mmCIF file of N, CA and C in Angstrom:
data_model
loop_
_atom_site.group_PDB
_atom_site.id
_atom_site.type_symbol
_atom_site.label_atom_id
_atom_site.label_comp_id
_atom_site.label_asym_id
_atom_site.label_seq_id
_atom_site.Cartn_x
_atom_site.Cartn_y
_atom_site.Cartn_z
ATOM 1 N N UNK A 1 -19.196 -22.100 15.512
ATOM 2 C CA UNK A 1 -18.645 -20.960 16.315
ATOM 3 C C UNK A 1 -17.346 -20.523 15.831
ATOM 4 N N UNK A 2 -16.585 -21.451 15.507
ATOM 5 C CA UNK A 2 -15.178 -21.159 14.917
ATOM 6 C C UNK A 2 -15.138 -20.145 13.985
ATOM 7 N N UNK A 3 -16.022 -20.627 12.897
ATOM 8 C CA UNK A 3 -16.071 -19.574 11.686
ATOM 9 C C UNK A 3 -16.641 -18.215 12.051
ATOM 10 N N UNK A 4 -17.638 -18.253 13.062
ATOM 11 C CA UNK A 4 -18.170 -16.804 13.328
ATOM 12 C C UNK A 4 -16.892 -16.019 13.944
ATOM 13 N N UNK A 5 -16.116 -16.676 14.983
ATOM 14 C CA UNK A 5 -15.042 -15.899 15.536
ATOM 15 C C UNK A 5 -14.261 -15.455 14.583
ATOM 16 N N UNK A 6 -13.709 -16.069 13.517
ATOM 17 C CA UNK A 6 -12.815 -15.746 12.513
ATOM 18 C C UNK A 6 -13.682 -14.691 11.575
ATOM 19 N N UNK A 7 -14.877 -14.664 11.412
ATOM 20 C CA UNK A 7 -15.441 -13.624 10.518
ATOM 21 C C UNK A 7 -15.422 -12.400 11.347
ATOM 22 N N UNK A 8 -15.780 -12.330 12.676
ATOM 23 C CA UNK A 8 -15.930 -11.183 13.545
ATOM 24 C C UNK A 8 -14.333 -10.641 13.663
ATOM 25 N N UNK A 9 -13.240 -11.531 13.534
ATOM 26 C CA UNK A 9 -11.889 -11.001 13.655
ATOM 27 C C UNK A 9 -11.630 -10.391 12.551
ATOM 28 N N UNK A 10 -11.849 -10.852 11.478
ATOM 29 C CA UNK A 10 -11.628 -10.352 9.895
ATOM 30 C C UNK A 10 -12.610 -8.930 9.919
ATOM 31 N N UNK A 11 -13.632 -8.852 10.414
ATOM 32 C CA UNK A 11 -14.265 -7.535 10.331
ATOM 33 C C UNK A 11 -13.510 -6.435 11.409
ATOM 34 N N UNK A 12 -13.208 -7.064 12.416
ATOM 35 C CA UNK A 12 -12.564 -6.083 13.345
ATOM 36 C C UNK A 12 -11.398 -5.464 12.702
ATOM 37 N N UNK A 13 -10.374 -6.462 12.140
ATOM 38 C CA UNK A 13 -9.094 -6.014 11.520
ATOM 39 C C UNK A 13 -9.419 -5.051 10.497
ATOM 40 N N UNK A 14 -10.362 -5.325 9.564
ATOM 41 C CA UNK A 14 -10.820 -4.573 8.376
ATOM 42 C C UNK A 14 -11.219 -2.888 9.147
ATOM 43 N N UNK A 15 -12.002 -2.927 9.853
ATOM 44 C CA UNK A 15 -12.257 -1.703 10.857
ATOM 45 C C UNK A 15 -11.110 -1.029 11.077
ATOM 46 N N UNK A 16 -10.243 -1.748 11.743
ATOM 47 C CA UNK A 16 -9.049 -1.184 12.443
ATOM 48 C C UNK A 16 -8.133 -0.521 11.318
ATOM 49 N N UNK A 17 -8.076 -1.202 10.288
ATOM 50 C CA UNK A 17 -7.270 -0.761 9.022
ATOM 51 C C UNK A 17 -7.835 0.533 8.448
ATOM 52 N N UNK A 18 -9.151 0.539 8.361
ATOM 53 C CA UNK A 18 -9.781 1.746 7.687
ATOM 54 C C UNK A 18 -9.761 2.950 8.502
ATOM 55 N N UNK A 19 -9.776 2.731 9.955
ATOM 56 C CA UNK A 19 -9.883 3.729 10.798
ATOM 57 C C UNK A 19 -8.356 4.212 10.952
ATOM 58 N N UNK A 20 -7.292 3.519 10.929
ATOM 59 C CA UNK A 20 -6.050 3.977 10.670
ATOM 60 C C UNK A 20 -5.627 4.851 9.627
ATOM 61 N N UNK A 21 -6.196 4.334 8.420
ATOM 62 C CA UNK A 21 -6.202 5.362 7.217
ATOM 63 C C UNK A 21 -6.946 6.588 7.556
ATOM 64 N N UNK A 22 -8.074 6.605 8.071
ATOM 65 C CA UNK A 22 -8.897 7.821 7.953
ATOM 66 C C UNK A 22 -8.172 8.677 9.085
ATOM 67 N N UNK A 23 -7.342 8.204 9.968
ATOM 68 C CA UNK A 23 -6.738 9.114 11.023
ATOM 69 C C UNK A 23 -5.219 9.556 10.311
ATOM 70 N N UNK A 24 -4.853 8.980 9.266
ATOM 71 C CA UNK A 24 -3.609 9.471 8.729
ATOM 72 C C UNK A 24 -3.642 10.605 8.013
ATOM 73 N N UNK A 25 -2.759 11.649 8.288
ATOM 74 C CA UNK A 25 -2.769 12.968 7.800
ATOM 75 C C UNK A 25 -2.025 12.915 6.304
ATOM 76 N N UNK A 26 -2.599 12.550 5.301
ATOM 77 C CA UNK A 26 -1.886 12.354 3.840
ATOM 78 C C UNK A 26 -1.325 13.651 3.524
ATOM 79 N N UNK A 27 -1.884 14.744 3.946
ATOM 80 C CA UNK A 27 -1.411 16.364 3.577
ATOM 81 C C UNK A 27 0.049 16.471 3.979
ATOM 82 N N UNK A 28 0.516 15.806 4.792
ATOM 83 C CA UNK A 28 1.767 15.875 5.456
ATOM 84 C C UNK A 28 2.870 15.246 5.051
ATOM 85 N N UNK A 29 2.412 14.263 4.029
ATOM 86 C CA UNK A 29 3.345 13.205 3.582
ATOM 87 C C UNK A 29 4.051 13.628 2.420
ATOM 88 N N UNK A 30 5.369 13.777 2.312
ATOM 89 C CA UNK A 30 6.190 13.976 0.996
ATOM 90 C C UNK A 30 6.332 12.699 0.272
ATOM 91 N N UNK A 31 5.542 12.563 -0.646
ATOM 92 C CA UNK A 31 5.607 11.113 -1.498
ATOM 93 C C UNK A 31 6.090 11.275 -2.787
ATOM 94 N N UNK A 32 6.821 10.242 -3.193
ATOM 95 C CA UNK A 32 7.363 10.287 -4.447
ATOM 96 C C UNK A 32 6.216 9.461 -5.409
ATOM 97 N N UNK A 33 6.383 9.616 -6.666
ATOM 98 C CA UNK A 33 5.168 9.034 -7.696
ATOM 99 C C UNK A 33 5.460 7.954 -7.916
ATOM 100 N N UNK A 34 4.216 7.105 -7.756
ATOM 101 C CA UNK A 34 4.433 5.557 -8.307
ATOM 102 C C UNK A 34 3.283 5.564 -9.314
ATOM 103 N N UNK A 35 3.420 4.498 -9.957
ATOM 104 C CA UNK A 35 2.151 4.299 -11.126
ATOM 105 C C UNK A 35 1.737 2.751 -11.014
ATOM 106 N N UNK A 36 0.632 2.465 -11.756
ATOM 107 C CA UNK A 36 0.228 1.070 -12.066
ATOM 108 C C UNK A 36 0.541 0.739 -13.591
ATOM 109 N N UNK A 37 1.125 -0.246 -13.594
ATOM 110 C CA UNK A 37 1.453 -0.925 -14.898
ATOM 111 C C UNK A 37 0.052 -1.287 -15.597
ATOM 112 N N UNK A 38 0.215 -1.686 -16.878
ATOM 113 C CA UNK A 38 -1.044 -2.045 -17.684
ATOM 114 C C UNK A 38 -1.490 -3.602 -16.777
ATOM 115 N N UNK A 39 -0.629 -4.289 -16.049
ATOM 116 C CA UNK A 39 -1.039 -5.442 -15.538
ATOM 117 C C UNK A 39 -1.319 -5.091 -14.100
ATOM 118 N N UNK A 40 -1.552 -3.933 -13.626
ATOM 119 C CA UNK A 40 -1.903 -3.335 -12.388
ATOM 120 C C UNK A 40 -0.929 -3.695 -11.323
ATOM 121 N N UNK A 41 0.322 -3.759 -11.562
ATOM 122 C CA UNK A 41 1.241 -3.797 -10.730
ATOM 123 C C UNK A 41 1.895 -2.547 -10.384
ATOM 124 N N UNK A 42 2.563 -2.423 -8.997
ATOM 125 C CA UNK A 42 2.991 -1.139 -8.593
ATOM 126 C C UNK A 42 4.454 -0.803 -9.376
ATOM 127 N N UNK A 43 4.571 0.404 -9.797
ATOM 128 C CA UNK A 43 5.886 0.761 -10.243
ATOM 129 C C UNK A 43 6.521 1.959 -9.794
ATOM 130 N N UNK A 44 7.758 2.145 -9.448
ATOM 131 C CA UNK A 44 8.269 3.399 -8.854
ATOM 132 C C UNK A 44 9.373 3.857 -10.050
ATOM 133 N N UNK A 45 9.437 5.328 -9.860
ATOM 134 C CA UNK A 45 10.534 5.686 -10.702
ATOM 135 C C UNK A 45 11.852 5.376 -10.203
ATOM 136 N N UNK A 46 12.689 4.695 -10.882
ATOM 137 C CA UNK A 46 14.053 4.194 -10.257
ATOM 138 C C UNK A 46 15.226 5.232 -10.680
ATOM 139 N N UNK A 47 14.767 6.315 -11.375
ATOM 140 C CA UNK A 47 15.653 7.300 -11.651
ATOM 141 C C UNK A 47 15.753 8.334 -10.342
ATOM 142 N N UNK A 48 15.051 8.297 -9.323
ATOM 143 C CA UNK A 48 14.939 9.001 -8.247
ATOM 144 C C UNK A 48 15.408 8.244 -7.186
ATOM 145 N N UNK A 49 15.898 9.049 -5.971
ATOM 146 C CA UNK A 49 16.315 8.393 -4.532
ATOM 147 C C UNK A 49 15.153 7.617 -3.981
ATOM 148 N N UNK A 50 15.445 6.700 -3.187
ATOM 149 C CA UNK A 50 14.534 6.041 -2.614
ATOM 150 C C UNK A 50 13.747 6.823 -1.513
ATOM 151 N N UNK A 51 12.322 6.913 -1.384
ATOM 152 C CA UNK A 51 11.659 7.584 -0.436
ATOM 153 C C UNK A 51 10.919 6.790 0.489
ATOM 154 N N UNK A 52 10.431 7.288 1.570
ATOM 155 C CA UNK A 52 9.606 6.456 2.522
ATOM 156 C C UNK A 52 8.239 6.211 1.932
ATOM 157 N N UNK A 53 7.684 7.183 1.174
ATOM 158 C CA UNK A 53 6.381 6.991 0.718
ATOM 159 C C UNK A 53 6.143 7.388 -0.778
ATOM 160 N N UNK A 54 5.181 6.558 -1.379
ATOM 161 C CA UNK A 54 5.145 6.833 -2.767
ATOM 162 C C UNK A 54 3.653 6.851 -2.705
ATOM 163 N N UNK A 55 3.013 7.415 -3.843
ATOM 164 C CA UNK A 55 1.606 7.633 -4.146
ATOM 165 C C UNK A 55 1.154 7.361 -5.416
ATOM 166 N N UNK A 56 0.021 6.704 -5.679
ATOM 167 C CA UNK A 56 -0.353 6.257 -6.980
ATOM 168 C C UNK A 56 -1.805 6.377 -7.011
ATOM 169 N N UNK A 57 -2.407 6.733 -8.332
ATOM 170 C CA UNK A 57 -3.871 6.732 -8.560
ATOM 171 C C UNK A 57 -4.484 5.430 -8.730
ATOM 172 N N UNK A 58 -5.612 5.184 -7.926
ATOM 173 C CA UNK A 58 -6.379 3.971 -8.097
ATOM 174 C C UNK A 58 -7.419 3.846 -8.915
ATOM 175 N N UNK A 59 -7.752 4.866 -9.909
ATOM 176 C CA UNK A 59 -8.930 4.991 -10.650
ATOM 177 C C UNK A 59 -8.606 3.916 -11.719
ATOM 178 N N UNK A 60 -7.656 3.518 -12.256
ATOM 179 C CA UNK A 60 -7.349 2.209 -13.144
ATOM 180 C C UNK A 60 -8.094 0.672 -12.469
ATOM 181 N N UNK A 61 -8.038 0.855 -11.048
ATOM 182 C CA UNK A 61 -8.408 -0.484 -10.622
ATOM 183 C C UNK A 61 -10.103 -0.404 -10.725
ATOM 184 N N UNK A 62 -10.711 0.656 -10.652
ATOM 185 C CA UNK A 62 -12.147 0.568 -11.122
ATOM 186 C C UNK A 62 -13.043 0.200 -9.846
ATOM 187 N N UNK A 63 -12.496 0.566 -8.556
ATOM 188 C CA UNK A 63 -13.340 0.054 -7.337
ATOM 189 C C UNK A 63 -14.771 0.770 -7.235
ATOM 190 N N UNK A 64 -15.756 0.109 -7.059
ATOM 191 C CA UNK A 64 -17.151 0.520 -6.975
ATOM 192 C C UNK A 64 -17.392 1.368 -5.934
ATOM 193 N N UNK A 65 -16.554 0.928 -4.765
ATOM 194 C CA UNK A 65 -16.922 1.728 -3.483
ATOM 195 C C UNK A 65 -15.684 1.673 -2.649
ATOM 196 N N UNK A 66 -15.722 2.654 -1.578
ATOM 197 C CA UNK A 66 -14.528 2.683 -0.612
ATOM 198 C C UNK A 66 -14.483 1.389 0.103
ATOM 199 N N UNK A 67 -15.558 0.491 0.493
ATOM 200 C CA UNK A 67 -15.380 -0.598 1.105
ATOM 201 C C UNK A 67 -14.659 -1.471 0.240
ATOM 202 N N UNK A 68 -14.796 -1.670 -0.951
ATOM 203 C CA UNK A 68 -14.378 -2.468 -1.938
ATOM 204 C C UNK A 68 -12.691 -2.293 -1.903
ATOM 205 N N UNK A 69 -12.490 -0.953 -2.109
ATOM 206 C CA UNK A 69 -11.023 -0.517 -2.087
ATOM 207 C C UNK A 69 -10.460 -0.947 -0.927
ATOM 208 N N UNK A 70 -10.924 -0.784 0.250
ATOM 209 C CA UNK A 70 -10.358 -1.123 1.304
ATOM 210 C C UNK A 70 -9.987 -2.567 1.651
ATOM 211 N N UNK A 71 -10.731 -3.375 0.855
ATOM 212 C CA UNK A 71 -10.314 -4.734 1.052
ATOM 213 C C UNK A 71 -9.060 -5.013 0.323
ATOM 214 N N UNK A 72 -8.470 -4.232 -0.572
ATOM 215 C CA UNK A 72 -7.158 -4.507 -1.273
ATOM 216 C C UNK A 72 -6.253 -3.419 -0.718
ATOM 217 N N UNK A 73 -6.566 -2.443 0.014
ATOM 218 C CA UNK A 73 -5.575 -1.575 0.562
ATOM 219 C C UNK A 73 -5.753 -1.392 2.239
ATOM 220 N N UNK A 74 -5.077 -0.611 2.765
ATOM 221 C CA UNK A 74 -4.932 -0.502 4.178
ATOM 222 C C UNK A 74 -4.287 -1.861 4.878
ATOM 223 N N UNK A 75 -3.255 -2.318 4.346
ATOM 224 C CA UNK A 75 -2.652 -3.622 4.737
ATOM 225 C C UNK A 75 -1.270 -3.464 4.359
ATOM 226 N N UNK A 76 -0.592 -4.425 5.320
ATOM 227 C CA UNK A 76 0.811 -4.655 4.845
ATOM 228 C C UNK A 76 0.862 -5.632 3.747
ATOM 229 N N UNK A 77 1.542 -5.240 2.710
ATOM 230 C CA UNK A 77 1.785 -6.254 1.637
ATOM 231 C C UNK A 77 2.964 -7.245 1.834
ATOM 232 N N UNK A 78 3.762 -6.757 2.599
ATOM 233 C CA UNK A 78 4.812 -7.648 3.134
ATOM 234 C C UNK A 78 5.557 -6.686 4.373
ATOM 235 N N UNK A 79 6.448 -7.509 4.977
ATOM 236 C CA UNK A 79 7.194 -6.986 6.046
ATOM 237 C C UNK A 79 7.718 -5.426 5.808
ATOM 238 N N UNK A 80 7.956 -5.193 4.288
ATOM 239 C CA UNK A 80 8.667 -4.133 3.927
ATOM 240 C C UNK A 80 7.675 -3.006 3.339
ATOM 241 N N UNK A 81 6.530 -3.251 3.141
ATOM 242 C CA UNK A 81 5.488 -2.528 2.427
ATOM 243 C C UNK A 81 4.206 -2.527 3.018
ATOM 244 N N UNK A 82 3.855 -1.261 3.285
ATOM 245 C CA UNK A 82 2.318 -1.117 3.847
ATOM 246 C C UNK A 82 1.631 -0.114 2.782
ATOM 247 N N UNK A 83 0.181 -0.388 2.533
ATOM 248 C CA UNK A 83 -0.533 0.639 1.494
ATOM 249 C C UNK A 83 -1.450 1.162 2.503
ATOM 250 N N UNK A 84 -1.807 2.461 2.238
ATOM 251 C CA UNK A 84 -2.830 3.294 2.863
ATOM 252 C C UNK A 84 -3.886 3.934 1.784
ATOM 253 N N UNK A 85 -5.047 3.516 1.950
ATOM 254 C CA UNK A 85 -6.008 4.173 0.989
ATOM 255 C C UNK A 85 -6.343 5.732 1.532
ATOM 256 N N UNK A 86 -6.409 6.353 0.372
ATOM 257 C CA UNK A 86 -6.902 7.841 0.490
ATOM 258 C C UNK A 86 -8.049 7.933 -0.653
ATOM 259 N N UNK A 87 -9.294 7.168 -0.298
ATOM 260 C CA UNK A 87 -10.240 6.970 -1.327
ATOM 261 C C UNK A 87 -10.817 8.158 -1.832
ATOM 262 N N UNK A 88 -10.914 9.511 -0.892
ATOM 263 C CA UNK A 88 -11.661 10.774 -1.423
ATOM 264 C C UNK A 88 -10.763 11.167 -2.439
ATOM 265 N N UNK A 89 -9.436 10.889 -2.389
ATOM 266 C CA UNK A 89 -8.548 11.536 -3.588
ATOM 267 C C UNK A 89 -8.165 10.550 -4.548
ATOM 268 N N UNK A 90 -8.705 9.220 -4.473
ATOM 269 C CA UNK A 90 -8.533 7.961 -5.322
ATOM 270 C C UNK A 90 -7.156 7.874 -5.504
ATOM 271 N N UNK A 91 -6.458 7.794 -4.200
ATOM 272 C CA UNK A 91 -4.949 7.672 -4.193
ATOM 273 C C UNK A 91 -4.755 6.325 -3.228
ATOM 274 N N UNK A 92 -3.462 5.776 -3.347
ATOM 275 C CA UNK A 92 -3.292 4.853 -2.364
ATOM 276 C C UNK A 92 -1.631 5.307 -2.167
ATOM 277 N N UNK A 93 -1.181 5.415 -0.789
ATOM 278 C CA UNK A 93 0.157 5.635 -0.441
ATOM 279 C C UNK A 93 0.721 4.321 -0.070
ATOM 280 N N UNK A 94 1.950 4.307 -0.526
ATOM 281 C CA UNK A 94 2.863 2.942 -0.299
ATOM 282 C C UNK A 94 4.029 3.427 0.559
ATOM 283 N N UNK A 95 4.092 2.926 1.741
ATOM 284 C CA UNK A 95 5.192 3.132 2.750
ATOM 285 C C UNK A 95 6.313 1.815 2.599
ATOM 286 N N UNK A 96 7.399 2.406 2.377
ATOM 287 C CA UNK A 96 8.688 1.754 2.441
ATOM 288 C C UNK A 96 9.262 1.441 3.675
ATOM 289 N N UNK A 97 9.300 0.440 4.566
ATOM 290 C CA UNK A 97 10.090 0.062 5.674
ATOM 291 C C UNK A 97 11.382 -0.151 5.533
ATOM 292 N N UNK A 98 12.081 0.961 5.031
ATOM 293 C CA UNK A 98 13.728 0.860 4.867
ATOM 294 C C UNK A 98 14.408 0.272 6.261
ATOM 295 N N UNK A 99 13.639 0.792 7.259
ATOM 296 C CA UNK A 99 14.260 0.679 8.599
ATOM 297 C C UNK A 99 14.256 -0.907 9.064
ATOM 298 N N UNK A 100 13.598 -1.787 8.358
ATOM 299 C CA UNK A 100 13.376 -3.195 8.766
ATOM 300 C C UNK A 100 14.317 -4.021 8.056
ATOM 301 N N UNK A 101 15.412 -3.426 7.324
ATOM 302 C CA UNK A 101 16.515 -4.050 6.541
ATOM 303 C C UNK A 101 17.811 -3.966 7.394
ATOM 304 N N UNK A 102 18.614 -4.981 7.318
ATOM 305 C CA UNK A 102 19.792 -4.746 7.875
ATOM 306 C C UNK A 102 20.840 -3.844 7.398
ATOM 307 N N UNK A 103 20.687 -3.763 6.047
ATOM 308 C CA UNK A 103 21.515 -2.796 5.158
ATOM 309 C C UNK A 103 20.751 -1.951 4.156
ATOM 310 N N UNK A 104 21.137 -0.808 3.890
ATOM 311 C CA UNK A 104 20.234 -0.064 2.674
ATOM 312 C C UNK A 104 20.436 -0.685 1.532
ATOM 313 N N UNK A 105 19.192 -0.487 0.897
ATOM 314 C CA UNK A 105 19.021 -1.272 -0.607
ATOM 315 C C UNK A 105 18.793 -0.155 -1.573
ATOM 316 N N UNK A 106 19.481 -0.321 -2.843
ATOM 317 C CA UNK A 106 19.425 0.492 -4.000
ATOM 318 C C UNK A 106 17.918 0.740 -4.334
ATOM 319 N N UNK A 107 17.798 1.966 -5.218
ATOM 320 C CA UNK A 107 16.435 2.269 -5.795
ATOM 321 C C UNK A 107 15.989 1.172 -6.677
ATOM 322 N N UNK A 108 17.140 0.585 -7.539
ATOM 323 C CA UNK A 108 16.896 -0.331 -8.349
ATOM 324 C C UNK A 108 16.307 -1.560 -7.588
ATOM 325 N N UNK A 109 16.668 -1.999 -6.454
ATOM 326 C CA UNK A 109 16.353 -3.194 -5.471
ATOM 327 C C UNK A 109 14.924 -2.777 -5.288
ATOM 328 N N UNK A 110 14.614 -1.924 -4.842
ATOM 329 C CA UNK A 110 13.302 -1.405 -4.302
ATOM 330 C C UNK A 110 12.271 -1.426 -5.534
ATOM 331 N N UNK A 111 12.653 -0.943 -6.694
ATOM 332 C CA UNK A 111 11.870 -1.045 -7.819
ATOM 333 C C UNK A 111 11.480 -2.673 -8.131
ATOM 334 N N UNK A 112 12.552 -3.329 -8.421
ATOM 335 C CA UNK A 112 12.234 -4.828 -8.477
ATOM 336 C C UNK A 112 11.318 -5.335 -7.439
ATOM 337 N N UNK A 113 11.508 -4.984 -6.175
ATOM 338 C CA UNK A 113 10.775 -5.675 -5.156
ATOM 339 C C UNK A 113 9.407 -5.104 -5.229
ATOM 340 N N UNK A 114 9.234 -3.927 -5.351
ATOM 341 C CA UNK A 114 7.690 -3.476 -5.384
ATOM 342 C C UNK A 114 7.093 -3.905 -6.648
ATOM 343 N N UNK A 115 7.633 -4.161 -7.672
ATOM 344 C CA UNK A 115 7.093 -4.455 -8.980
ATOM 345 C C UNK A 115 6.345 -5.892 -9.005
ATOM 346 N N UNK A 116 6.505 -6.716 -7.897
ATOM 347 C CA UNK A 116 5.892 -7.806 -7.853
ATOM 348 C C UNK A 116 4.656 -7.988 -7.169
ATOM 349 N N UNK A 117 4.224 -6.526 -6.622
ATOM 350 C CA UNK A 117 2.860 -6.438 -6.085
ATOM 351 C C UNK A 117 1.998 -5.955 -7.069
ATOM 352 N N UNK A 118 0.973 -6.454 -7.417
ATOM 353 C CA UNK A 118 -0.072 -6.443 -8.244
ATOM 354 C C UNK A 118 -1.718 -6.456 -7.616
ATOM 355 N N UNK A 119 -2.391 -5.707 -8.364
ATOM 356 C CA UNK A 119 -3.747 -5.760 -7.778
ATOM 357 C C UNK A 119 -4.464 -6.774 -8.850
ATOM 358 N N UNK A 120 -5.172 -7.771 -8.238
ATOM 359 C CA UNK A 120 -5.904 -8.701 -9.212
ATOM 360 C C UNK A 120 -7.240 -8.858 -8.638
#
């Protein structure tokens, strides 16, 4: 019974994440450009100022379906990073929660922090 409750909770959380993404208006987001390294880690351009959102192409990840992509996306990577799947456009939006820090961090700090998050 305990396993069934956990499975149902997981399915419910996945559904909530996918619904939240579907309701997000990506067209209104002014996002900087991010990329995936050959190791499938997230990279941002550290020559530009810090932005709240970055967007990158998920085609290199080779997801077979939206459900498979949603398993990796629509989640908090950490207290400071959230990713949102825009599957129809094969993109992921990365949100930086700069407001959750006690002091502003440089773009170099953010670039280093983000580079630790990889898709495997």
